[in-house]
Short mmCIF file of C-alpha atoms in Angstrom, two decimals:
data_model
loop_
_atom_site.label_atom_id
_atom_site.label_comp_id
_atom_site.label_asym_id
_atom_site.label_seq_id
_atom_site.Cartn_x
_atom_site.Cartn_y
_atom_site.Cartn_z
CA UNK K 1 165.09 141.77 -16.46
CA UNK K 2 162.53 144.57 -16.13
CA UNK K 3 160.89 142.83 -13.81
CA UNK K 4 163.95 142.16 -11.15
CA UNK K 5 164.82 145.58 -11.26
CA UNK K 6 161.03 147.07 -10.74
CA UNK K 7 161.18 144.46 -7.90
CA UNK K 8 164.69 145.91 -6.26
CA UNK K 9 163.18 149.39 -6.77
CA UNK K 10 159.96 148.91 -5.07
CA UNK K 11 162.26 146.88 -2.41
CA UNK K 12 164.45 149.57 -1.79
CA UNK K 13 161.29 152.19 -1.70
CA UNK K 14 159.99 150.24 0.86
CA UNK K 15 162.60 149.96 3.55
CA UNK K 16 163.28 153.89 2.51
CA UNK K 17 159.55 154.62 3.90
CA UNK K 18 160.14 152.02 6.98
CA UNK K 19 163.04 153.98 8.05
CA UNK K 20 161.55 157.38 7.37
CA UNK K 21 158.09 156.44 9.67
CA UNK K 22 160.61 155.02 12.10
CA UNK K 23 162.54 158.45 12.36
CA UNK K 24 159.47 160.58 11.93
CA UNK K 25 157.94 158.78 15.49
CA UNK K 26 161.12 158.79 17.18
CA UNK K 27 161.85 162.63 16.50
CA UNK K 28 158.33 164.05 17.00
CA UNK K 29 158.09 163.16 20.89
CA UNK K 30 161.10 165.02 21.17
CA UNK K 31 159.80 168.02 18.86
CA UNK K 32 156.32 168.35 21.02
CA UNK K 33 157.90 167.91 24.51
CA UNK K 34 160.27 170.75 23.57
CA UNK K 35 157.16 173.14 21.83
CA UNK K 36 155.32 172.45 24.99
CA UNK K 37 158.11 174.24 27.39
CA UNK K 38 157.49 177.54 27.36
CA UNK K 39 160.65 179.22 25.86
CA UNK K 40 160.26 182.76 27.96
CA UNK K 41 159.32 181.58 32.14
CA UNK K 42 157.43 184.24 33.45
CA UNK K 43 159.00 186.35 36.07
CA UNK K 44 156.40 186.38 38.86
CA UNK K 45 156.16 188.98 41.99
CA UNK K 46 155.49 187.02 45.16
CA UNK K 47 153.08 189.26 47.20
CA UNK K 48 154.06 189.62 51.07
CA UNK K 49 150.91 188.88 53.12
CA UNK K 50 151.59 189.88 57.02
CA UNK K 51 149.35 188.32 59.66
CA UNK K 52 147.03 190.22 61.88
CA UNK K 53 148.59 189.67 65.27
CA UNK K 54 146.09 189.08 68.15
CA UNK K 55 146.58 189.48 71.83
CA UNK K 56 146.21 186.18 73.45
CA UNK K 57 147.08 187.20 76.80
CA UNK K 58 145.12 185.13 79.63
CA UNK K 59 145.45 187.73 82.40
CA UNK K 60 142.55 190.55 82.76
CA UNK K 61 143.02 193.48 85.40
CA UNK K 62 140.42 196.16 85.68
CA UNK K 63 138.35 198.41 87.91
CA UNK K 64 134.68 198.63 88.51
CA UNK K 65 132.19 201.36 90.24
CA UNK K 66 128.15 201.24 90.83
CA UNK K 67 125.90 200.64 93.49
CA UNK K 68 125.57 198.05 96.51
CA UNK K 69 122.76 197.61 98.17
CA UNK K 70 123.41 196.36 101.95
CA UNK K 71 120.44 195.01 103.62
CA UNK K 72 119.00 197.01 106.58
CA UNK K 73 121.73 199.71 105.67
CA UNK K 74 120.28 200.96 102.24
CA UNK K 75 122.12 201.68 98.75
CA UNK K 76 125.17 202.97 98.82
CA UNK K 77 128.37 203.42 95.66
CA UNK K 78 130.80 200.49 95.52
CA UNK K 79 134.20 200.49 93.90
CA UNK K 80 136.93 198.54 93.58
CA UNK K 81 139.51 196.24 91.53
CA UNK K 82 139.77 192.78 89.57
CA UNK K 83 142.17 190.34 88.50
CA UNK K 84 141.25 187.73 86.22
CA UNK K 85 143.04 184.32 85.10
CA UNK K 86 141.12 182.80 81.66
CA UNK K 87 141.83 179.41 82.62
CA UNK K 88 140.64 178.08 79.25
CA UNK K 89 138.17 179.46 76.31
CA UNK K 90 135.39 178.50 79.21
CA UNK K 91 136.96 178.97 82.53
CA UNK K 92 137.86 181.79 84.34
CA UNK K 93 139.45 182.42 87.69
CA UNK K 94 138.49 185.90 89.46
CA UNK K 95 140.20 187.67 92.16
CA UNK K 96 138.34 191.25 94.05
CA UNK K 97 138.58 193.41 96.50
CA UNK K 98 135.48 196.35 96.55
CA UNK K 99 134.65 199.34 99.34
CA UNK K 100 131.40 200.45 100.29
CA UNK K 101 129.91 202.10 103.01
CA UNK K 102 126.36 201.38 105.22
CA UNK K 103 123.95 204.09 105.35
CA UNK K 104 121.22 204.12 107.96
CA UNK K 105 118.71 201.44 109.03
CA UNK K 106 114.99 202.07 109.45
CA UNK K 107 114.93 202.08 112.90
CA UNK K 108 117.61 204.70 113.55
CA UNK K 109 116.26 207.02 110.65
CA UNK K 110 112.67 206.82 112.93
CA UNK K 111 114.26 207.13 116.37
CA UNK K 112 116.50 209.92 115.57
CA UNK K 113 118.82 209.21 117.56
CA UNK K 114 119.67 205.79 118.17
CA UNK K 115 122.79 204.74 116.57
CA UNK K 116 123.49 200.89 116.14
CA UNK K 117 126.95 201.33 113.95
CA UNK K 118 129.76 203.83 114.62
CA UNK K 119 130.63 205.55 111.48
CA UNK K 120 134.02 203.11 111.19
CA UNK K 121 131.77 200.09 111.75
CA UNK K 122 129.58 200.94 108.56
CA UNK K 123 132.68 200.86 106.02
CA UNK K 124 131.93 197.60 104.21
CA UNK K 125 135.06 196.28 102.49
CA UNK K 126 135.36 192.61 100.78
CA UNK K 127 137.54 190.39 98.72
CA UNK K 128 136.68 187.21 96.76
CA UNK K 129 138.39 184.65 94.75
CA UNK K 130 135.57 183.41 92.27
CA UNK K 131 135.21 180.78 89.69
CA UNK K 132 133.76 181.91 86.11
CA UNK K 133 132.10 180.07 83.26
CA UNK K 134 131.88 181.36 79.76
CA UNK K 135 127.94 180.26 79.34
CA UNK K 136 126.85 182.13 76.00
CA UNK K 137 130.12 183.18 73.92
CA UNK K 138 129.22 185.00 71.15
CA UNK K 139 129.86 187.87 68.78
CA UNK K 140 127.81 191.81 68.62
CA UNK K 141 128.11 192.84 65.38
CA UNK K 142 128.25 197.03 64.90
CA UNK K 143 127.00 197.85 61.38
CA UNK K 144 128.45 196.22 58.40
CA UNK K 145 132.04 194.69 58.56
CA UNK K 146 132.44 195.07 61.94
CA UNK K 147 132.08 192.56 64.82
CA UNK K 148 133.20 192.14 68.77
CA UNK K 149 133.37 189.69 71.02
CA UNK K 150 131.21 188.64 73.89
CA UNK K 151 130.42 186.80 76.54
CA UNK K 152 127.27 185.99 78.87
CA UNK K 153 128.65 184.68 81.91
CA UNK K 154 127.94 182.89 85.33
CA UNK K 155 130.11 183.39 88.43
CA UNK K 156 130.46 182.75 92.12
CA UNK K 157 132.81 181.87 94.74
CA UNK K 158 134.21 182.24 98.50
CA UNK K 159 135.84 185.38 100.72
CA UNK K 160 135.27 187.55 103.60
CA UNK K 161 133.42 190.31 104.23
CA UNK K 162 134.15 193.46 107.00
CA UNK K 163 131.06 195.34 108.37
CA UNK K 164 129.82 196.10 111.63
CA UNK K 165 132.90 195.86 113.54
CA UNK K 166 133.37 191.94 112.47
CA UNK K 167 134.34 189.90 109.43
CA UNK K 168 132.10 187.81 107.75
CA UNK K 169 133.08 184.64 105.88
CA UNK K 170 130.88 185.60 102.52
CA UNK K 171 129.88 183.44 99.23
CA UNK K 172 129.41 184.88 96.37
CA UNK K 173 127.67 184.59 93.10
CA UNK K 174 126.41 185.94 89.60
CA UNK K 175 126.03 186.93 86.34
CA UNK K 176 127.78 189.26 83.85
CA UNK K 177 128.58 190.08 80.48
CA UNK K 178 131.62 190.96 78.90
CA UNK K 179 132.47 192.94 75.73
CA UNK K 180 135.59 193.09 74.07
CA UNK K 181 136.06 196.07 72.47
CA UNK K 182 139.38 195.75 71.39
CA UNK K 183 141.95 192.37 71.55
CA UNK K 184 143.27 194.12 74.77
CA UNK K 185 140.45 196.42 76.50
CA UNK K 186 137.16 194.51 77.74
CA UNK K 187 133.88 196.20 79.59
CA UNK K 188 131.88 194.48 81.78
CA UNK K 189 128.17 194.53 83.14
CA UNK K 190 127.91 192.12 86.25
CA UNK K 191 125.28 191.73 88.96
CA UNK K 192 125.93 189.79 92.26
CA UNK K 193 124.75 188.83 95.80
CA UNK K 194 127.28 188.73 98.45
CA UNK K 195 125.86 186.45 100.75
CA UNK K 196 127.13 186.60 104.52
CA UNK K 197 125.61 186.03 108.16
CA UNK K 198 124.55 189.05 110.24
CA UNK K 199 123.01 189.82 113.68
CA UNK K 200 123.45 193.68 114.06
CA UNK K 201 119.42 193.95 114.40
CA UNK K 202 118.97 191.79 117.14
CA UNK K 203 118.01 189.32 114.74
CA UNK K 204 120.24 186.26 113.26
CA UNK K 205 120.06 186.25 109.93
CA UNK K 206 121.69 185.61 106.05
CA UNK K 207 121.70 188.79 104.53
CA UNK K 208 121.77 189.23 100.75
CA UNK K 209 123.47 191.89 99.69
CA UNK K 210 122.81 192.44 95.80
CA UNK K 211 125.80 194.77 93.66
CA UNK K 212 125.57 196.19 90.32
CA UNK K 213 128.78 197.27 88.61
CA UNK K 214 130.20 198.42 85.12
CA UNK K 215 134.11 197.81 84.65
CA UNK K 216 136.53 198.17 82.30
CA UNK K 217 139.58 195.81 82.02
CA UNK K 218 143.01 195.45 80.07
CA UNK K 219 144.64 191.97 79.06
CA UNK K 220 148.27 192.10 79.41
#
């Protein structure tokens, strides 16, 4: 009789610590899912960033002075205006129209008083529509933190030429170098030869007519 009921008892026991395991790994999921939510979310300020906005205008127009130096009629100040389409990061189309004027040739300063222009005749006006190339872009950097834009370019192109009482179809080319100093204000460095057919001497001949300029130029 002892025996049965020791039996029953540990029976009982048993199926007491089945069910209580059984509970225990059903409820404990729960119990670490739930400790592992935060109870208090964290109220978080979203910082508002704004974006530097940069011109990206393509058209450049700008104005440009220094010196020209017509062959046979000496060195003489040039000024004028450009218009500029960047085509692409690379490409660039160019648009100008400069004024000049021819000094004296050789032969009049030693004769004294020949005279092979009129004083209308020696105004030298052009315009050009060129084709630019982006060869070297790069950056110029101005102490620490601060950097510009550049550009080494090559240039050249077709237009027409008035001097000496005639127009002259003219080609054009060059180099020059551009700084952006801002997003919207660029200066420029260029050198050309204007390139045109001339006879005023008595002599047929290409003349090369070399100009050095500094501009400045806006992009709207």
């Amino acid at each position: 009789m002892e025996s049965w009921l020791r039996s029953v008892f540990l029976t009982r026991n048993s199926g007491f610590a089945l069910a209580a395991l059984m509970l225990a790994a059903s409820v404990l999921p729960a119990h670490a899912q739930e400790e592992a939510e935060p109870l208090i979310q964290p109220q978080l300020e979203r910082r508002e960033i704004t974006e530097a906005m940069i011109d990206s205008e393509d058209f450049e127009i700008g104005a440009y002075f220094g010196v020209l130096s017509i062959e046979d009629f000496g060195s003489n100040a040039v000024y004028g205006g450009r218009v500029t389409y960047h085509v692409a990061e690379s490409f660039f189309i160019e648009a100008a129209y400069g004024l000049s004027e021819g000094g004296k040739t050789s032969y009049e300063l030693l004769s004294g008083s020949a005279q092979l222009l009129t004083d209308d005749e020696r105004e030298y006006t052009y315009y050009n529509a060129s084709l630019g190339y982006n060869l070297l872009p790069g950056e110029v950097f101005w102490g620490e933190g601060r950097a510009f834009n550049s550009a080494l370019y090559l240039i050249g192109g077709v237009g027409n030429t008035t001097f000496g009482g005639d127009d002259r179809f003219t080609v054009n080319w060059g180099v020059g170098y551009r700084f952006l100093a801002t997003d919207w204000l660029s200066l420029h460095l260029d050198m050309r030869d204007h390139m045109f057919d001339i006879d005023i001497t008595g002599q047929d001949k290409t003349a090369h007519n070399i100009e050095t300029t500094l501009g400045i130029a806006v992009f709207f």
